[in-house]
Short mmCIF file of C-alpha atoms in Angstrom, two decimals:
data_model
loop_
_atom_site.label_atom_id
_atom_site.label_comp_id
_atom_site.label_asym_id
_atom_site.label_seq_id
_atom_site.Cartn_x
_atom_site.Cartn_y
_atom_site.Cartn_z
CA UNK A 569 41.28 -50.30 -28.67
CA UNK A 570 41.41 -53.56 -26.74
CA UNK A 571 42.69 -56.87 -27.96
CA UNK A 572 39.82 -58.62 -29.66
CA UNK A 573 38.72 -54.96 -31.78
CA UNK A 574 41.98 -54.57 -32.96
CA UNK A 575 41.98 -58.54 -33.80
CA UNK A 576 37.91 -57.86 -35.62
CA UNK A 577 39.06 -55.29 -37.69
CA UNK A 578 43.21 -55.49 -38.52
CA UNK A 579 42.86 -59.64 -38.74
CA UNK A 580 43.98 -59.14 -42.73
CA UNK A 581 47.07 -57.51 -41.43
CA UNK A 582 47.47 -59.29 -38.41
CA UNK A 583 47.26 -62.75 -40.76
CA UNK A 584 49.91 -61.38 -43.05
CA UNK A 585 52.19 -60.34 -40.25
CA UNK A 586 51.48 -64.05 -39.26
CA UNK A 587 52.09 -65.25 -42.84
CA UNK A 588 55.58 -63.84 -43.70
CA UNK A 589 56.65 -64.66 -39.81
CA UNK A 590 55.81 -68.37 -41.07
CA UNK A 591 57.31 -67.67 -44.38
CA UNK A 592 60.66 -66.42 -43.22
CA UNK A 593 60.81 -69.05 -40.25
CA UNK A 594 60.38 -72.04 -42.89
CA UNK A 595 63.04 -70.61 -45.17
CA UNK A 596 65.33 -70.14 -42.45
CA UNK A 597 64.76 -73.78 -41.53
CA UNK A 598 65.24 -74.93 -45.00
CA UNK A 599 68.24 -72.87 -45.56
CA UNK A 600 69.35 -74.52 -41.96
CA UNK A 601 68.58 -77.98 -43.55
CA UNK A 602 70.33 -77.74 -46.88
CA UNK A 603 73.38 -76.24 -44.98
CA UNK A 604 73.63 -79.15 -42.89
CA UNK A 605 73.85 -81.59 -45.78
CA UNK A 606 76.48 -81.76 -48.95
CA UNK A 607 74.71 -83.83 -51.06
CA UNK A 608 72.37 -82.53 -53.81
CA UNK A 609 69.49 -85.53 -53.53
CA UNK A 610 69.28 -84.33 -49.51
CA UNK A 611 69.26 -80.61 -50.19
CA UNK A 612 66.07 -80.89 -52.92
CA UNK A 613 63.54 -81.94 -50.74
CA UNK A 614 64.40 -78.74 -48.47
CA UNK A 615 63.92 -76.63 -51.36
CA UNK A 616 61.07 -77.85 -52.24
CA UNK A 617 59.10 -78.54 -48.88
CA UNK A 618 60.77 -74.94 -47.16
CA UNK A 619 62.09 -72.99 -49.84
CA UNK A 620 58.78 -73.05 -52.45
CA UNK A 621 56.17 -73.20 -48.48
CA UNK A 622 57.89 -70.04 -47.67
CA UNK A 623 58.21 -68.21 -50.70
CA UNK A 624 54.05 -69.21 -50.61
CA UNK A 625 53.42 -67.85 -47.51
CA UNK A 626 55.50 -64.53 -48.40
CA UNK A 627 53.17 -64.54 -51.13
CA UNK A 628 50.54 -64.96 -49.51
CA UNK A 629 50.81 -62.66 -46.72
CA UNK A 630 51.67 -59.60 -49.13
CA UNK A 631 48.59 -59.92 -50.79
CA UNK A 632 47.30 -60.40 -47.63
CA UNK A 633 48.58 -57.00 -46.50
CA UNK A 634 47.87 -55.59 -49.90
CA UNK A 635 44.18 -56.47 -49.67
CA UNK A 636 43.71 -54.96 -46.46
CA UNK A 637 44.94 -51.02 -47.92
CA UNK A 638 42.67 -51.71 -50.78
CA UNK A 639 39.71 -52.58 -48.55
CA UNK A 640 40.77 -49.70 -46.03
CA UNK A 641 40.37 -47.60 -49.53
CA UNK A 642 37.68 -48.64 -50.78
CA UNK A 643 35.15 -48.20 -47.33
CA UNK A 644 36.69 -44.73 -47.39
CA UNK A 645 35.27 -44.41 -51.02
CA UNK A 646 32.42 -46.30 -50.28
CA UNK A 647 31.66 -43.83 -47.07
CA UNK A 648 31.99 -40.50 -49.58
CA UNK A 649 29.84 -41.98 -52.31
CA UNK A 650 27.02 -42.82 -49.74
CA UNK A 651 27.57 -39.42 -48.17
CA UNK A 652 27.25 -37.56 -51.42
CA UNK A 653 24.60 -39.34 -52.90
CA UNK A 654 22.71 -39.56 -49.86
CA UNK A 655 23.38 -36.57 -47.59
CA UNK A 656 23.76 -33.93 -50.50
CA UNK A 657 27.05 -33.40 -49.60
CA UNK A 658 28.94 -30.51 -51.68
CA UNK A 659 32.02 -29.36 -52.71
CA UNK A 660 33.80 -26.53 -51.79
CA UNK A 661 36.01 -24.53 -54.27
CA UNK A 662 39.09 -25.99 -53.11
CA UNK A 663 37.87 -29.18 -53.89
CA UNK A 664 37.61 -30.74 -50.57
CA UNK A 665 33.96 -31.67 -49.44
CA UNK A 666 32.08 -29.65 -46.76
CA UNK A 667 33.24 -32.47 -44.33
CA UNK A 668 36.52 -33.85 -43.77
CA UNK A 669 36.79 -35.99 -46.50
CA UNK A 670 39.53 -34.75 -49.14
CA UNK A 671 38.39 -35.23 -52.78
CA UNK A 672 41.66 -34.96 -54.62
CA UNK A 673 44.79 -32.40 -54.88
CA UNK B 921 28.93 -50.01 -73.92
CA UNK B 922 27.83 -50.54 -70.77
CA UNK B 923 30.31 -51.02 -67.71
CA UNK B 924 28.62 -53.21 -64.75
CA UNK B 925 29.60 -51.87 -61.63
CA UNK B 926 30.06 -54.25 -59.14
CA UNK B 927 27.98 -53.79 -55.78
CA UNK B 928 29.55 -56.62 -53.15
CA UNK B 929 27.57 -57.77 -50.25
CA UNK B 930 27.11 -55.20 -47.51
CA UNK B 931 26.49 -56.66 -43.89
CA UNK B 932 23.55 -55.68 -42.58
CA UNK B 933 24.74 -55.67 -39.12
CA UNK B 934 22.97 -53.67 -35.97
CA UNK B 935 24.81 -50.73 -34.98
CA UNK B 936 26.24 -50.47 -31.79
CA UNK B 937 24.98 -47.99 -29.61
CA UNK B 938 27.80 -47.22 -27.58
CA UNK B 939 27.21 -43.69 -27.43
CA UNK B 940 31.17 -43.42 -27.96
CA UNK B 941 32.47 -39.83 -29.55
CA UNK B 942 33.96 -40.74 -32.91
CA UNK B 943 37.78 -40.05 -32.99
CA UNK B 944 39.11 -37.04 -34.33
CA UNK B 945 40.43 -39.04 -37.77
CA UNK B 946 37.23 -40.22 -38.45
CA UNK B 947 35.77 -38.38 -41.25
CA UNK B 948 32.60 -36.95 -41.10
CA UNK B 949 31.11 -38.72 -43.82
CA UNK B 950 31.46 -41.87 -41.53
CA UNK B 951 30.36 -40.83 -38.33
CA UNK B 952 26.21 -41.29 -38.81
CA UNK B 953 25.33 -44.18 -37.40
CA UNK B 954 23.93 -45.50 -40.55
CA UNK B 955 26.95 -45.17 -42.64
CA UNK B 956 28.82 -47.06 -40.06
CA UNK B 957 26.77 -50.21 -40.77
CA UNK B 958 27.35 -49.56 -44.39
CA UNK B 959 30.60 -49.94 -43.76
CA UNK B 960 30.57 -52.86 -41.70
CA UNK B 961 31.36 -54.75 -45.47
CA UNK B 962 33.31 -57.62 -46.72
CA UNK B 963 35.91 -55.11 -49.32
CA UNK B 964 35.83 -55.16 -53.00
CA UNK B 965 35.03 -57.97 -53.89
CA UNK B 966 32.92 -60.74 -54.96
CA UNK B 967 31.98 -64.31 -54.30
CA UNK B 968 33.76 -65.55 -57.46
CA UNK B 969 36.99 -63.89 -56.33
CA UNK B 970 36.95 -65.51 -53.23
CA UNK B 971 36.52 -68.68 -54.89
CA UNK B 972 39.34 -68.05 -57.15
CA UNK B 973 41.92 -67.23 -54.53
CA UNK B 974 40.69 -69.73 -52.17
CA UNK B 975 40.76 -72.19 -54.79
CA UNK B 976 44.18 -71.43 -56.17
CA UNK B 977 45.87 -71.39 -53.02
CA UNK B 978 44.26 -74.18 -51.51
CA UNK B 979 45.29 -75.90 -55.23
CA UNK B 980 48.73 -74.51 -54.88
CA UNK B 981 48.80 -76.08 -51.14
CA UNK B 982 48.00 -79.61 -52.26
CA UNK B 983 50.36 -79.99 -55.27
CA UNK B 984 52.81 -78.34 -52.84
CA UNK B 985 52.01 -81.00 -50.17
CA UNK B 986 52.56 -83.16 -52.89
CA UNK B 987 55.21 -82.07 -54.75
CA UNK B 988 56.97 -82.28 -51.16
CA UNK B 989 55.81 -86.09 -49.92
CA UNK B 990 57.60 -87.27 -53.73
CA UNK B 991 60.74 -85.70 -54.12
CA UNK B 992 61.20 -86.74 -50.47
CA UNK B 993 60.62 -90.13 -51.19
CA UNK B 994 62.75 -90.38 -54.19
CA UNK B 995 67.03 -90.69 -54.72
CA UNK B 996 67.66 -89.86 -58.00
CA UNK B 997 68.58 -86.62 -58.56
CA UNK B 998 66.45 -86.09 -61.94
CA UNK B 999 63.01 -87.77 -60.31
CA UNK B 1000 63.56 -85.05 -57.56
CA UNK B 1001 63.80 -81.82 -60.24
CA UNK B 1002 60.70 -83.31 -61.60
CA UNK B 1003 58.90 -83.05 -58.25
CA UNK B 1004 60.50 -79.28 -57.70
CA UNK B 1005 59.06 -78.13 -61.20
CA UNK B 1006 56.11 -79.57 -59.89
CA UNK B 1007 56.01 -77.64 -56.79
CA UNK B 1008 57.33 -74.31 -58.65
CA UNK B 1009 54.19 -75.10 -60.95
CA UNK B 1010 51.77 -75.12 -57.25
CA UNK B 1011 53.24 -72.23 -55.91
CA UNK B 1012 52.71 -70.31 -59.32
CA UNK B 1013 49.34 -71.71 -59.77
CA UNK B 1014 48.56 -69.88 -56.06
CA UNK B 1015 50.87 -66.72 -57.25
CA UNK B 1016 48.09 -66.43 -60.07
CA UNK B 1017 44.96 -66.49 -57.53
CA UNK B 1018 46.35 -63.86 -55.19
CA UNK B 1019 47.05 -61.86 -58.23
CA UNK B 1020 43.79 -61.95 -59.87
CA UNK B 1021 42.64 -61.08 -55.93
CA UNK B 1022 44.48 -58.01 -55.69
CA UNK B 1023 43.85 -56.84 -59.47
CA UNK B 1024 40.27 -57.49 -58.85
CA UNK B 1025 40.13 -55.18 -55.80
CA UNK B 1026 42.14 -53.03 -57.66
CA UNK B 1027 39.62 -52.95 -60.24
CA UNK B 1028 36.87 -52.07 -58.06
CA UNK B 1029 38.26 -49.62 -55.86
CA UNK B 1030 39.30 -47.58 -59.37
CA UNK B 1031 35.62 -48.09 -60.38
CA UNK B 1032 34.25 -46.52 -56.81
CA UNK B 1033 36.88 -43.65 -57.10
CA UNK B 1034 35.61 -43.03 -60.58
CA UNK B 1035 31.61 -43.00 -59.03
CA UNK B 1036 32.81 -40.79 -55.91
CA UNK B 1037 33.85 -38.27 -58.83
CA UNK B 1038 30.75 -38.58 -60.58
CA UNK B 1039 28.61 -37.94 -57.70
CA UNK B 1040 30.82 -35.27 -56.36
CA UNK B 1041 31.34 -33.28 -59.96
CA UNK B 1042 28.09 -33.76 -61.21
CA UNK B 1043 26.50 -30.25 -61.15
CA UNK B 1044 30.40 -28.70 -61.21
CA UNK B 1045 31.06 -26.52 -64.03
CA UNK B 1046 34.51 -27.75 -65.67
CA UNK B 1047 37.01 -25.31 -65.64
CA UNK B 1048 37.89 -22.57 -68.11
CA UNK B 1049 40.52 -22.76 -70.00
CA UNK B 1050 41.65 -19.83 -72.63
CA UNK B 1051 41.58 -20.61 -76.16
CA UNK B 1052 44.13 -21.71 -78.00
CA UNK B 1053 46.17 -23.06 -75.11
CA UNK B 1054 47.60 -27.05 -75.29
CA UNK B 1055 44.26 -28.36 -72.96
CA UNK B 1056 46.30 -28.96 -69.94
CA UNK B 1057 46.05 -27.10 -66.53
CA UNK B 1058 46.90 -27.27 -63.00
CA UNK B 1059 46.03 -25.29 -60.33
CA UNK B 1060 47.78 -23.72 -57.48
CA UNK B 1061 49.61 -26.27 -55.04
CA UNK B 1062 48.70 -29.23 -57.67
CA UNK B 1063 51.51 -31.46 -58.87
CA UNK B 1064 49.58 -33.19 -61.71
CA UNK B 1065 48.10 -31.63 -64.78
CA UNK B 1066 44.72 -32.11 -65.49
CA UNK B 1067 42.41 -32.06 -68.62
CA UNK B 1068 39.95 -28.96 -68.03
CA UNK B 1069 37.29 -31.42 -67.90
CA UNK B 1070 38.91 -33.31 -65.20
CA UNK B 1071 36.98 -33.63 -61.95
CA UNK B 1072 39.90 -32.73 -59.95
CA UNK B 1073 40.38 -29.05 -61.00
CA UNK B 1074 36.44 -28.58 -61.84
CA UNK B 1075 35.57 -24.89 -60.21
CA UNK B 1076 38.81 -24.29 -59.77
CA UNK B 1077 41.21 -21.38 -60.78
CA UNK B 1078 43.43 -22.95 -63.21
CA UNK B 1079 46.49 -21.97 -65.46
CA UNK B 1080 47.36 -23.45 -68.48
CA UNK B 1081 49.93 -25.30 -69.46
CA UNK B 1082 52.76 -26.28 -72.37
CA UNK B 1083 55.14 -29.15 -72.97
CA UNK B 1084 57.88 -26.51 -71.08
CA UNK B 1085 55.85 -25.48 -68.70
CA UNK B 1086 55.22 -29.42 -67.64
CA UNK B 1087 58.76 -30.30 -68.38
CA UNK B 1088 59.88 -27.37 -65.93
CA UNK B 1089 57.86 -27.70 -62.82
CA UNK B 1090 58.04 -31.44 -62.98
CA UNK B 1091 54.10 -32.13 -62.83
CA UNK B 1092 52.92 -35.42 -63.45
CA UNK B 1093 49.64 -36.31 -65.98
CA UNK B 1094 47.04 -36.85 -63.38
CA UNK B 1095 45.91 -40.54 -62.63
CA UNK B 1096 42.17 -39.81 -63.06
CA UNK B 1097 41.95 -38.10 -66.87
CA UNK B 1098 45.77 -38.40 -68.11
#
């Protein structure tokens, strides 16, 4: 798999990687900022600007990551439901369908 | 009641005719040509969810962006906590769309696995289960138990369970009838 397929189809996980690499590298940099200071009024705007961005882009990069197994799942069921309905697929008495796909233990 | 089963867009892309072997972990249901378009799809879910996340976040973003630019500008101590309950408000606001995202996939994909069963367990007997037993079974290498009408153990050689029995072996109540 060369570069750009593996960007086409993993860019959801690629872009979450991406988002909690941002996420962690703004908290460290707010954690950096508020360390460097003692007073309170010069620490909040840290929080607020690298503390509450990262925690967003940890956020958002889970669901990010989260969205890509659920897609992954749902082509697979997608695939079986076409195959079944459309190719007369059957089921064998093990439960497992006459191709690879594995209906449920 | 009737339960609308959501159909997102499917691409209707050209398939590639690279003439490529499909890889051994490819199942077979996906190797025809024409499934592979079909599959060339945007995931579970709709326009309106894409709104909603993109929406949110790009919402949360802003107040964020805002919430930032103020309590930077400002000295006092209390104006500032008013611009961090701000922000914590944006990046909850954004915590809500991705949520909604992932329950609505969620959603979807249990609504697919529920029409994969149908179509797969349509003309399957259900399993036989001896009277006067509690209406649970499992089968052989199974670590769920099943109702007989279940999908999952249809045409297959179950046994049937009790409370004990359950308790013993550890089995879990299956995710699909339980």
């Amino acid at each position: 798999m060369d570069v750009m397929t593996a960007l086409r189809t993993h860019w959801d996980r690629i872009a979450a990687i991406a988002a909690v690499v941002v996420g962690l590298v703004s908290l460290l940099l707010g954690y950096l900022g508020v360390s460097d200071t003692e007073y309170v009024v010069k620490q909040i705007p840290y929080v607020i600007s690298n503390g509450l961005f990262g925690i967003f882009m940890l956020g958002v990069g889970t669901a990010l990551w989260l969205s890509a197994d659920l897609r992954d799942e749902w082509r697979e069921l997608r695939a079986l439901r076409i195959a079944v309905n459309e190719h007369g697929m059957t089921v064998r008495a093990d439960g497992r369908l006459d191709a690879e796909g594995v209906v449920g233990r | 009641m009737t339960t609308a089963v959501r159909e997102p867009h499917i691409r209707r892309a050209q398939p590639r005719a690279s003439g490529r072997r499909a890889p051994a972990n490819v199942a077979a249901s996906q190797r025809g040509t024409d499934l592979g378009v079909r599959l060339l799809n945007r995931g579970p879910w709709r326009k309106r969810d894409r709104t909603i996340v993109v929406g949110g976040c790009a919402l949360g973003l802003f107040g964020l962006g805002i919430c930032s630019w103020g309590g930077g500008g400002e000295v006092d101590l209390s104006d500032q906590l008013h611009w961090l309950v701000g922000g914590i408000v944006s990046v909850a606001l954004s915590s809500l769309g991705l949520a909604y995202w992932l329950l609505s996939g969620l959603r979807t994909v249990r609504l697919e696995t529920a029409g994969v069963f149908g179509a797969v367990t349509a003309n399957r007997a259900p399993a036989t289960v001896a009277a006067g037993s509690a209406g649970l079974v499992t089968a052989a290498g199974m670590v769920r138990y099943h109702r007989p009408e279940c999908p999952l153990v249809a045409g297959k050689t179950v046994r049937e369970l009790d409370a004990a029995t359950i308790a013993a072996e550890g089995l879990r109540v299956c995710g699909a009838c339980g």
